[in-house]
């Protein structure tokens, strides 16, 4: 047999070889989004530079401001990672929302029930139960999908609704806070101090009202773990195969259902941690007016970060900058605060469009390069 | 060109492509190519994958603008290039992959993009499309919904779409690649009728038998250049193949002389989903069993039942004496079964993953490729991939490119390399050369024969009788999920053909 070796040239995988191109396209997307945003600002009779200046100043003017930004970004990292993990396997886990709500419920229960645990053990127990709660809530759509074929988008939307009401019930029932003297409030009792995630902000001289906690580094660790699982582990390999060509994956001996369940479990565990910023860092109890919707915001952040762990961390910070600037706009300019939401939407759209364009260009270039090699004459 | 009929050579050529050069970064896809298309002719354009056939036709259809050369249509030079201009000049293209709206009717698809009125008069449109179909002898119901049509019928709709726009030149890119032999016959009848009606057809193909059957003239491309122009009367399959590949190609390979041994695979009365109706067969070591049949008679289900992708509702699959019915794919693979799927994009490769990621698929959870903790060993996987790529001469820039960038032949080589790497005792090869060009077909055939030489069992499922005859030690025919006959490798094709159509033949031993 002719064993003429094709000219083996060092080619890095597509996601690395085009790193420069990717950075460029992200920057381009930003410029486009800011430009379109500027047109809207001008429509309001404001100067775009002033408005953007206000946004940036509010995020970076001092260490406290940036602390607030990171505080907003922390839960979004977990949320977007939870979305991305499922997305890699071709699953759309809209239920991250419900999974994190249930995670807050189970974590609260654990923090109040196991309050005899000493030192940081209580905190770790609460975090563990948060992940367990998310996993339980993710297991339902996962099993339904694998066993009956029920589509995860439908089942998770339903479960989100159930989760909201489950929390409402718990706050009015088993977890209801009964103060001495018969006064009741729709919230849980305060957790003990050793249930809380230690503060990180004071190390950087941030004010006490900034609740930057060790959850942020935990988010970085989670991102690194997700990267490792997707790129270096069998589960991630199988997930990517299942996500893009289920038939080939199955013919290669991969159990599609088992992979899907594992991904949902990982996603649910990450989702469970979303609520910990407000539960164990911001508040120290579960209030009835808990912050929801973070699971849905995670979808947007995951898109903005192109489902890439590093991209997600960056996108979460960007999201934090914009969200932080929301109230500043209202205070200092005539542009309504909703402008930020519009800008976020434009940003996602332009990232997606420009990313698609560069990806197609890359694919075309690869095909052409491949064609050259195939035309190498055969060995005589 | 003196041997062309006098009546036809009198008219000026309909389309002249002169010295067309089309470059892509790093590739010259068409290098000074000239082509003449006359009225009322079927002009075949043959060449291996990547020879530049499709590029040339996309230049003609206005999808690419050439870097050099010019195009004359009826003596007029074409200045701008776009499909819209091409259609207005009477040039239309039927793509290899259909672009039809499934829930629409035939008529709705045909008139799509060419509706003249704001409120559609569907009855009139149905009538127009019906007349058009009748005029060229196309059997198709204008009111049928596309998703209910067979592949052959869908193709007719695609052709009607182009004809509806009043073209005189039809470019057909590998039209038979998706058709069964019977559908291909019908297509040829349609094409002849179109030619009689005054249309000219460019027929892109690498199936030489078809080209010799249908073409009036043949232009052969190799690596972007025209290597010759000929007519079916003046050439032969072997000569065409040699022109395409640049070296002699063997259509009959020497079958290695191997003693046929014990039963490796035994199928007992397999039933399933109405597609398998009591199918039984045996394959022995050192034997290639060819399963011939018109597609859709249970071949796919048969292959999937053996590899474990489909659980039969009745019957048994026995491998080397072990009942493996309903076992998981991974378990069956571990017992020594390799699988070449009929659709390499759906069941073979993950196109957006790299060559090395594809090379390890199926073995990815075994040592040394992944550890007990589920961490992949990239180094050993890449070593495996480099070795396979080299051994099977997979032409790729590197093992880090995605599988989707390879040509069909190279993709199939990669699958073969992967499936044979584990030394399977049984190889299930389903339509192993579908869509491949002659050079690659020869390669695949050699590899399959080598399996036999090594004393392994091969279950070869193919709709191509040529392939069945070239490789098999024993032939069985399948019809509606049952085996309808068994034949020695030298049985006359007519007899096998009867089995393929359901006539239960006398059992030949």
CSV table of N, CA, C and O in Angstrom, one decimal, chain A residues 139-180:
chain,number,residue,atom,x,y,z
A,139,UNK,N,-33.1,16.0,37.6
A,139,UNK,CA,-33.2,14.6,37.3
A,139,UNK,C,-34.6,14.3,36.7
A,139,UNK,O,-34.7,13.4,35.9
A,140,UNK,N,-35.6,15.1,37.1
A,140,UNK,CA,-36.9,14.8,36.6
A,140,UNK,C,-37.0,14.9,35.1
A,140,UNK,O,-37.3,14.0,34.4
A,141,UNK,N,-36.6,16.1,34.5
A,141,UNK,CA,-36.7,16.2,33.1
A,141,UNK,C,-35.7,15.2,32.4
A,141,UNK,O,-36.0,14.7,31.3
A,142,UNK,N,-34.6,15.0,33.1
A,142,UNK,CA,-33.6,14.1,32.5
A,142,UNK,C,-34.2,12.7,32.3
A,142,UNK,O,-34.1,12.1,31.2
A,143,UNK,N,-34.8,12.2,33.4
A,143,UNK,CA,-35.3,10.8,33.3
A,143,UNK,C,-36.5,10.8,32.3
A,143,UNK,O,-36.6,9.9,31.5
A,144,UNK,N,-37.3,11.8,32.4
A,144,UNK,CA,-38.5,11.9,31.5
A,144,UNK,C,-38.0,11.8,30.0
A,144,UNK,O,-38.6,11.2,29.2
A,145,UNK,N,-37.0,12.6,29.8
A,145,UNK,CA,-36.5,12.6,28.4
A,145,UNK,C,-35.9,11.3,27.9
A,145,UNK,O,-36.3,10.8,26.9
A,146,UNK,N,-35.1,10.7,28.8
A,146,UNK,CA,-34.5,9.4,28.4
A,146,UNK,C,-35.5,8.3,28.3
A,146,UNK,O,-35.4,7.4,27.4
A,147,UNK,N,-36.4,8.3,29.3
A,147,UNK,CA,-37.3,7.1,29.3
A,147,UNK,C,-38.5,7.3,28.4
A,147,UNK,O,-39.0,6.3,27.9
A,148,UNK,N,-39.0,8.5,28.3
A,148,UNK,CA,-40.2,8.7,27.5
A,148,UNK,C,-40.1,9.5,26.3
A,148,UNK,O,-41.0,9.6,25.5
A,149,UNK,N,-38.9,10.2,26.2
A,149,UNK,CA,-38.7,11.1,25.0
A,149,UNK,C,-39.4,12.5,25.2
A,149,UNK,O,-39.4,13.3,24.3
A,150,UNK,N,-39.9,12.8,26.4
A,150,UNK,CA,-40.5,14.1,26.6
A,150,UNK,C,-39.4,15.1,26.4
A,150,UNK,O,-38.3,15.1,27.0
A,151,UNK,N,-39.8,16.2,25.7
A,151,UNK,CA,-38.7,17.2,25.4
A,151,UNK,C,-38.4,18.0,26.6
A,151,UNK,O,-39.3,18.5,27.3
A,152,UNK,N,-37.1,18.2,26.8
A,152,UNK,CA,-36.7,18.9,28.0
A,152,UNK,C,-37.1,20.3,28.1
A,152,UNK,O,-37.3,20.9,29.2
A,153,UNK,N,-37.3,21.0,27.0
A,153,UNK,CA,-37.8,22.4,27.1
A,153,UNK,C,-39.1,22.5,27.7
A,153,UNK,O,-39.4,23.3,28.6
A,154,UNK,N,-40.0,21.6,27.3
A,154,UNK,CA,-41.4,21.6,27.8
A,154,UNK,C,-41.4,21.2,29.3
A,154,UNK,O,-42.0,21.9,30.1
A,155,UNK,N,-40.8,20.1,29.6
A,155,UNK,CA,-40.8,19.6,31.0
A,155,UNK,C,-40.2,20.6,31.9
A,155,UNK,O,-40.7,20.9,33.0
A,156,UNK,N,-39.0,21.2,31.5
A,156,UNK,CA,-38.4,22.1,32.5
A,156,UNK,C,-39.2,23.4,32.6
A,156,UNK,O,-39.2,24.0,33.7
A,157,UNK,N,-39.8,23.9,31.6
A,157,UNK,CA,-40.7,25.1,31.8
A,157,UNK,C,-41.7,24.8,32.8
A,157,UNK,O,-42.0,25.6,33.7
A,158,UNK,N,-42.4,23.6,32.7
A,158,UNK,CA,-43.4,23.3,33.7
A,158,UNK,C,-42.8,23.2,35.1
A,158,UNK,O,-43.3,23.7,36.1
A,159,UNK,N,-41.6,22.6,35.2
A,159,UNK,CA,-41.0,22.4,36.5
A,159,UNK,C,-40.6,23.8,37.1
A,159,UNK,O,-40.5,23.9,38.3
A,160,UNK,N,-40.3,24.7,36.3
A,160,UNK,CA,-39.9,26.1,36.8
A,160,UNK,C,-41.1,26.6,37.5
A,160,UNK,O,-41.0,27.2,38.6
A,161,UNK,N,-42.3,26.5,37.0
A,161,UNK,CA,-43.5,27.0,37.6
A,161,UNK,C,-43.7,26.3,39.0
A,161,UNK,O,-44.1,26.9,40.0
A,162,UNK,N,-43.5,25.0,38.9
A,162,UNK,CA,-43.7,24.2,40.2
A,162,UNK,C,-42.7,24.7,41.2
A,162,UNK,O,-43.1,24.8,42.4
A,163,UNK,N,-41.5,24.9,40.8
A,163,UNK,CA,-40.5,25.3,41.8
A,163,UNK,C,-40.8,26.6,42.5
A,163,UNK,O,-40.7,26.7,43.7
A,164,UNK,N,-41.3,27.6,41.7
A,164,UNK,CA,-41.7,28.9,42.3
A,164,UNK,C,-42.7,28.7,43.4
A,164,UNK,O,-42.6,29.2,44.5
A,165,UNK,N,-43.7,27.9,43.1
A,165,UNK,CA,-44.7,27.7,44.1
A,165,UNK,C,-44.3,26.8,45.2
A,165,UNK,O,-44.8,26.9,46.4
A,166,UNK,N,-43.4,25.9,45.0
A,166,UNK,CA,-42.8,25.1,46.0
A,166,UNK,C,-42.1,26.0,47.1
A,166,UNK,O,-42.3,25.8,48.3
A,167,UNK,N,-41.4,27.0,46.6
A,167,UNK,CA,-40.7,27.9,47.5
A,167,UNK,C,-41.7,28.7,48.3
A,167,UNK,O,-41.6,28.9,49.5
A,168,UNK,N,-42.8,29.2,47.6
A,168,UNK,CA,-43.8,29.9,48.3
A,168,UNK,C,-44.4,29.1,49.4
A,168,UNK,O,-44.6,29.6,50.5
A,169,UNK,N,-44.7,27.9,49.1
A,169,UNK,CA,-45.3,27.0,50.1
A,169,UNK,C,-44.4,26.8,51.3
A,169,UNK,O,-44.8,26.9,52.4
A,170,UNK,N,-43.1,26.5,51.0
A,170,UNK,CA,-42.1,26.2,52.0
A,170,UNK,C,-42.0,27.5,53.0
A,170,UNK,O,-41.9,27.3,54.2
A,171,UNK,N,-42.0,28.7,52.3
A,171,UNK,CA,-41.8,29.9,53.1
A,171,UNK,C,-43.0,30.2,54.0
A,171,UNK,O,-42.9,30.9,55.0
A,172,UNK,N,-44.1,29.6,53.6
A,172,UNK,CA,-45.3,29.8,54.4
A,172,UNK,C,-45.6,28.6,55.3
A,172,UNK,O,-46.6,28.5,56.1
A,173,UNK,N,-44.8,27.6,55.2
A,173,UNK,CA,-45.0,26.3,55.9
A,173,UNK,C,-43.7,25.9,56.7
A,173,UNK,O,-43.4,26.6,57.6
A,174,UNK,N,-43.1,24.9,56.3
A,174,UNK,CA,-42.0,24.3,57.1
A,174,UNK,C,-40.9,25.3,57.4
A,174,UNK,O,-40.3,25.2,58.5
A,175,UNK,N,-40.6,26.2,56.5
A,175,UNK,CA,-39.4,27.0,56.7
A,175,UNK,C,-39.9,28.4,57.3
A,175,UNK,O,-39.0,29.3,57.4
A,176,UNK,N,-41.1,28.6,57.6
A,176,UNK,CA,-41.6,29.9,58.0
A,176,UNK,C,-40.9,30.3,59.4
A,176,UNK,O,-40.7,29.5,60.2
A,177,UNK,N,-40.6,31.6,59.4
A,177,UNK,CA,-39.9,32.1,60.6
A,177,UNK,C,-40.9,32.6,61.6
A,177,UNK,O,-41.7,33.4,61.4
A,178,UNK,N,-40.8,32.0,62.8
A,178,UNK,CA,-41.7,32.4,63.9
A,178,UNK,C,-40.9,33.0,64.9
A,178,UNK,O,-40.1,32.4,65.6
A,179,UNK,N,-41.1,34.3,65.0
A,179,UNK,CA,-40.3,35.1,66.1
A,179,UNK,C,-41.0,34.9,67.4
A,179,UNK,O,-42.2,34.6,67.5
A,180,UNK,N,-40.3,35.2,68.4
A,180,UNK,CA,-40.8,35.2,69.8
A,180,UNK,C,-41.9,36.3,69.8
A,180,UNK,O,-41.7,37.3,69.2
